[in-house]
XYZ file of C-alpha atoms in Angstrom:
400
model
C 12.943 -33.495 -22.476
C 13.104 -29.654 -23.656
C 10.535 -27.394 -24.370
C 11.233 -27.749 -28.508
C 10.343 -31.229 -28.076
C 6.419 -30.462 -26.714
C 5.086 -27.828 -28.786
C 1.851 -29.117 -27.148
C 1.916 -27.113 -24.304
C -0.786 -24.693 -23.375
C -1.538 -21.919 -20.651
C -3.840 -21.324 -18.328
C -3.996 -17.437 -16.811
C -6.470 -17.049 -13.867
C -6.792 -12.845 -13.824
C -9.975 -13.114 -12.804
C -9.644 -11.133 -9.146
C -10.633 -8.047 -7.837
C -7.042 -7.410 -6.255
C -8.976 -5.530 -2.798
C -5.551 -6.107 -1.115
C -4.019 -3.564 -3.846
C -6.461 -0.766 -2.690
C -8.558 1.183 -5.159
C -6.924 2.659 -8.535
C -8.716 4.357 -11.470
C -6.787 1.328 -13.296
C -8.904 -1.146 -12.117
C -7.849 -4.202 -10.425
C -4.026 -4.846 -9.649
C -3.656 -6.990 -12.793
C -4.370 -4.034 -14.918
C -2.626 -1.733 -13.565
C 0.886 -0.412 -15.325
C 3.998 -1.175 -14.736
C 7.020 0.632 -17.303
C 4.211 1.495 -19.448
C 2.569 -1.658 -20.002
C -0.531 -3.040 -18.044
C 0.451 -6.135 -15.246
C -1.310 -8.761 -17.269
C -0.031 -7.580 -20.652
C 3.381 -8.826 -19.348
C 2.424 -11.775 -17.994
C 0.883 -12.792 -21.567
C 3.218 -11.401 -23.207
C 5.987 -13.890 -21.725
C 4.496 -16.898 -22.704
C 3.092 -15.346 -25.878
C 6.729 -14.563 -26.965
C 7.154 -18.517 -27.438
C 6.365 -20.351 -30.748
C 6.279 -23.175 -29.040
C 3.303 -22.258 -26.483
C 0.322 -21.996 -27.324
C -3.148 -21.187 -27.037
C -3.405 -19.313 -24.050
C -6.924 -19.567 -22.088
C -7.196 -16.340 -19.609
C -10.103 -16.548 -16.765
C -11.042 -12.877 -16.683
C -14.022 -11.744 -14.515
C -17.404 -10.881 -15.990
C -17.135 -7.238 -16.179
C -13.580 -7.406 -17.102
C -13.700 -7.215 -20.966
C -13.702 -3.366 -22.174
C -10.760 -3.184 -19.490
C -9.006 -6.177 -20.529
C -9.264 -5.712 -24.422
C -7.952 -2.260 -24.395
C -4.918 -3.520 -21.739
C -3.587 -6.331 -23.671
C -4.146 -4.562 -26.979
C -3.235 -6.719 -29.982
C -2.167 -9.322 -27.425
C -6.292 -9.880 -26.833
C -6.555 -11.660 -30.214
C -4.077 -14.181 -29.624
C -5.339 -15.639 -26.734
C -9.135 -16.922 -25.059
C -10.687 -15.047 -22.831
C -13.029 -16.935 -20.397
C -15.545 -15.697 -17.957
C -13.589 -16.656 -14.429
C -15.515 -17.642 -11.145
C -15.263 -16.401 -7.586
C -12.478 -18.729 -6.602
C -9.184 -18.962 -7.899
C -9.282 -22.661 -7.674
C -12.794 -22.404 -9.987
C -11.672 -19.942 -12.460
C -8.211 -22.700 -12.814
C -11.009 -25.048 -14.028
C -12.839 -22.721 -16.691
C -9.853 -21.738 -18.406
C -8.553 -25.034 -18.206
C -12.070 -25.953 -19.685
C -11.394 -23.399 -22.763
C -8.325 -25.516 -23.774
C -10.373 -28.976 -24.114
C -10.798 -28.824 -27.649
C -7.312 -28.322 -28.539
C -6.383 -31.080 -26.378
C -2.759 -29.928 -25.261
C -0.055 -32.811 -23.629
C 0.476 -30.317 -20.749
C -0.531 -26.925 -19.008
C 1.122 -24.478 -17.424
C -1.735 -22.627 -14.346
C -0.142 -19.241 -13.760
C -0.980 -16.429 -11.779
C -1.973 -12.981 -14.004
C -0.293 -10.790 -11.498
C 3.256 -12.890 -12.174
C 4.436 -10.706 -14.627
C 8.155 -11.751 -14.267
C 8.537 -15.042 -15.169
C 11.177 -16.112 -18.357
C 11.644 -18.116 -20.723
C 14.688 -20.277 -18.362
C 12.020 -20.403 -15.574
C 9.566 -22.270 -18.142
C 12.096 -24.475 -19.493
C 12.859 -26.040 -15.930
C 9.482 -27.099 -15.055
C 8.752 -28.288 -18.844
C 11.930 -30.457 -18.499
C 10.794 -31.496 -15.074
C 7.466 -33.116 -16.278
C 6.334 -36.332 -17.735
C 3.172 -37.946 -18.454
C 2.511 -38.466 -15.118
C 4.531 -36.195 -12.749
C 4.055 -31.975 -11.997
C 6.216 -29.338 -11.618
C 6.365 -26.790 -9.037
C 8.655 -23.953 -8.606
C 9.512 -22.744 -5.713
C 12.118 -20.732 -3.433
C 13.733 -22.384 0.093
C 12.328 -20.217 3.042
C 15.021 -18.062 4.396
C 13.705 -16.489 6.905
C 13.120 -17.971 10.502
C 9.089 -18.644 10.841
C 7.088 -17.986 13.896
C 3.598 -19.390 15.123
C 1.284 -16.447 16.900
C -1.808 -17.387 18.326
C -5.271 -14.929 17.814
C -3.840 -11.379 20.069
C -0.166 -11.802 17.903
C 2.147 -13.148 20.922
C 4.791 -15.873 19.443
C 3.746 -19.101 20.350
C 6.465 -21.213 18.687
C 9.035 -21.292 15.726
C 9.071 -23.564 13.193
C 11.798 -25.443 11.759
C 12.831 -24.175 7.736
C 14.411 -27.098 6.958
C 12.250 -28.742 3.692
C 9.804 -24.822 2.928
C 9.515 -23.719 0.131
C 7.493 -20.920 -1.080
C 5.644 -21.922 -4.384
C 5.155 -20.208 -7.646
C 3.735 -20.113 -11.025
C 3.419 -21.035 -13.684
C 2.989 -24.994 -12.218
C 3.285 -27.385 -15.287
C 0.912 -30.509 -15.335
C -0.054 -33.221 -18.111
C -3.154 -31.830 -19.032
C -5.483 -34.789 -19.359
C -4.962 -35.115 -15.229
C -4.861 -31.935 -14.104
C -8.271 -31.384 -15.758
C -9.613 -34.115 -14.549
C -8.261 -33.783 -11.367
C -10.327 -30.039 -11.091
C -13.300 -31.583 -12.238
C -13.123 -34.067 -9.322
C -12.633 -31.580 -7.051
C -15.181 -29.542 -8.235
C -17.775 -31.890 -7.472
C -16.580 -33.052 -4.118
C -16.607 -29.358 -3.215
C -13.445 -29.589 -0.883
C -12.095 -26.352 0.999
C -10.313 -24.054 -1.762
C -7.224 -24.696 -2.981
C -4.677 -21.565 -3.569
C -2.357 -23.250 -5.977
C -2.593 -25.981 -8.508
C -0.160 -28.273 -6.059
C -2.334 -28.282 -3.182
C -4.844 -29.615 -5.600
C -2.909 -32.170 -7.078
C -1.792 -33.491 -3.654
C -5.129 -33.677 -2.611
C -5.650 -35.714 -6.220
C -3.143 -38.010 -5.603
C -0.532 -36.148 -8.253
C 2.697 -36.135 -7.312
C 4.202 -32.976 -8.262
C 8.404 -32.433 -7.815
C 9.953 -28.857 -6.831
C 12.357 -27.094 -9.614
C 14.158 -23.948 -8.966
C 12.245 -20.974 -8.785
C 13.491 -17.649 -9.304
C 13.517 -14.492 -6.966
C 12.578 -12.385 -9.561
C 9.054 -14.035 -10.292
C 7.591 -12.336 -7.621
C 3.129 -12.334 -7.274
C 2.175 -8.448 -7.082
C -0.267 -8.635 -4.244
C 0.061 -5.380 -2.660
C -0.062 -1.588 -3.760
C 3.679 -1.289 -2.846
C 4.395 -4.639 -4.529
C 3.416 -2.624 -8.069
C 4.927 1.029 -7.138
C 8.443 -1.211 -7.101
C 7.862 -3.275 -9.992
C 6.865 0.028 -11.376
C 10.213 1.942 -9.979
C 12.476 -1.050 -11.241
C 11.260 -0.736 -14.989
C 12.052 2.947 -15.343
C 8.644 3.509 -15.260
C 7.936 5.688 -12.027
C 7.268 9.578 -13.214
C 6.017 10.523 -10.058
C 7.479 13.175 -7.634
C 7.191 13.083 -3.905
C 3.725 14.713 -2.606
C 5.161 17.416 0.032
C 3.170 20.436 1.242
C 3.519 22.755 2.940
C 0.755 25.173 5.356
C 1.448 28.558 7.485
C -0.356 30.041 10.431
C -0.732 33.029 12.396
C -2.530 34.153 15.276
C -2.480 36.999 17.962
C -4.288 37.539 21.495
C -4.026 40.408 23.884
C -3.308 40.698 27.054
C -5.843 40.702 29.760
C -5.866 39.979 33.615
C -4.368 36.969 34.920
C -1.193 35.186 36.148
C 0.075 33.276 33.590
C -0.168 32.800 29.690
C -0.171 29.371 27.928
C 2.220 28.552 24.979
C 3.117 25.737 22.786
C 0.805 24.153 25.606
C 2.669 25.187 28.844
C 1.311 27.501 31.463
C 4.146 30.343 32.339
C 4.031 32.640 35.305
C 3.258 35.944 34.432
C 1.508 39.289 34.978
C -1.401 39.232 32.915
C -3.295 36.459 30.979
C -3.589 36.162 27.234
C -7.537 36.769 26.404
C -9.344 34.474 23.989
C -12.405 31.843 23.683
C -10.187 29.282 24.923
C -6.980 29.200 27.004
C -5.648 31.837 23.936
C -2.285 30.053 23.287
C -1.209 31.549 20.265
C 1.353 29.092 19.508
C -0.444 25.970 19.490
C -3.056 27.720 17.459
C -0.998 29.003 14.961
C -0.105 25.476 13.917
C -3.196 24.212 14.109
C -3.970 26.544 11.141
C -0.529 25.423 9.445
C -1.320 21.396 9.670
C -4.736 22.406 8.422
C -3.390 24.553 5.185
C -1.737 21.252 3.641
C -4.904 19.458 3.357
C -6.987 22.494 2.534
C -9.517 21.499 5.520
C -10.028 24.787 6.597
C -8.701 26.638 9.861
C -9.193 26.337 13.368
C -12.087 28.282 13.207
C -14.179 26.092 10.949
C -13.156 23.282 13.390
C -13.750 25.055 16.655
C -16.191 28.033 16.266
C -15.632 30.913 18.385
C -19.279 31.134 19.035
C -19.667 27.521 20.170
C -19.902 27.989 24.327
C -17.992 24.194 24.705
C -15.209 25.652 23.709
C -14.905 28.629 25.837
C -11.557 28.003 28.295
C -10.419 25.031 26.633
C -7.165 23.254 26.125
C -5.863 23.978 22.509
C -4.058 21.126 22.992
C -7.938 19.371 22.018
C -7.147 21.696 18.617
C -4.008 20.707 17.814
C -4.655 17.027 17.765
C -7.794 17.491 15.866
C -5.401 18.905 13.353
C -2.863 16.353 13.646
C -5.199 13.586 12.784
C -7.081 15.286 9.940
C -3.702 15.244 8.329
C -3.510 11.173 8.909
C -7.106 10.581 7.338
C -6.178 12.829 4.385
C -3.049 10.287 3.743
C -0.494 12.650 5.447
C 3.050 12.453 7.769
C 3.852 15.315 10.073
C 7.612 15.899 8.772
C 8.459 19.191 10.779
C 6.712 21.658 12.500
C 8.203 25.256 13.706
C 7.099 27.913 15.821
C 7.897 31.478 15.989
C 6.735 33.473 19.238
C 6.755 36.926 19.021
C 6.775 38.251 22.192
C 8.663 41.405 24.507
C 7.513 38.974 27.113
C 7.750 36.806 29.177
C 11.090 35.001 28.154
C 10.486 31.921 25.997
C 13.814 30.597 26.117
C 13.600 29.025 29.409
C 10.564 27.406 28.544
C 11.365 25.610 24.841
C 12.120 22.198 25.934
C 8.771 21.991 27.677
C 7.405 23.174 25.242
C 9.005 20.966 22.165
C 8.281 17.675 24.616
C 3.944 19.237 24.505
C 3.979 19.225 21.067
C 5.631 16.156 20.993
C 2.860 14.362 22.950
C 0.075 15.744 20.818
C 1.151 15.191 17.212
C 3.472 12.313 17.888
C 6.597 13.004 15.515
C 9.614 13.309 17.623
C 11.757 16.071 19.482
C 14.358 16.923 16.329
C 10.911 17.707 14.259
C 9.715 20.433 16.027
C 11.409 24.152 16.378
C 9.801 26.540 18.535
C 11.832 29.773 18.878
C 11.010 33.537 19.743
C 11.584 36.886 18.663
C 10.698 41.053 19.940
C 9.136 43.057 17.888
C 11.485 45.332 18.546
C 9.236 47.710 20.542
C 7.342 48.038 17.453
C 3.606 47.534 17.279
C 1.065 46.496 19.707
C 3.601 43.387 20.544
C 6.269 46.203 21.049
C 3.922 47.873 23.094
C 3.233 45.028 25.269
C -0.533 44.390 24.230
C -0.295 41.061 23.272
C 1.436 38.316 21.710
C 1.626 36.806 18.144
C 3.175 33.652 16.498
C 3.835 32.087 13.048
C 3.949 28.492 12.119
C 4.876 26.514 9.872
C 3.653 22.497 8.606
C 5.693 20.342 6.613
C 3.821 17.262 5.962
C 4.355 14.500 3.205
C 1.480 13.123 1.542
C 3.279 9.952 -0.478
C 3.951 10.787 -4.477
C 2.195 12.373 -7.378
C 2.629 10.936 -10.853
């Protein structure tokens, strides 16, 4: 049986979901986001609309999406029947099937709106597998080892994968048979079915597996949409890499050690300041905050606030690192230059790197600490204090 011998083949597409797992976007739910310059749902519809032997096409959409639907599909919206879907996939399929009732198709292909890469070969295999009583399901044999886990994430068993398949859509059925099964399910109110083959099993309708396609993926997560966009040559973004700089200076006062980059170094004097006066960590804190326009160390920890008197500066740096993470950043590299005539920094460099590593949670190969003198010039050269310059590089994803 070929697709050309079955002119009465309709399509029911479900596209009423909100797509929460894909995150929020100004383009709307994931079925309306663009891949390769075209909305996902438009590509899905085009895969069926291009075949003259298939029609009509009914699409269940969310009641709030009529405007965005018509904008996304353009002229294709005039070739389909758009109906209001429901709160579950199962109920939305039923809405789309009911919209096809007056057209009296022989068979129906039920498809997810966010599977835009179905092709004519896959559709033909489905139609070949159908007859008046049997449905057809495209699927891929499971190749990964399957693990069962408890509520805490601990593995409690390994499941045999022989005979297991990952289901895809479109799923093909005799129209009247699957419509009656959906009506029966709506009346009986069983638990929600995640695909129509499961509902068919419940209703006693035999379903035959046919070869699926690895390209026929469902776009579930934001990363799926980004990858599809890149594969279609539609990605025009650039890495959002930002660099921030920080500078700090403290004068000497009475004491027996200085704290630099989280390490206490014995010395004849101490640095004065409201906190521990760690110029290295203060400069790095400002550098990190600069990458996301979050002000400076004084914005978050005012020197007028007595609670920060004598505080360890790892508190400040940890806060800045968390601020970067909360803004969607990932610290790539940090570099600190300490400017001092004394004490010697070299013997303490490894300890400093280890201290910073623990605070901001990046590898030691991404942390640079070095020192220089001021050639006896200025206040540093006169041994009146110590200064530090820091640079931070942070990756914030991609921008268009």
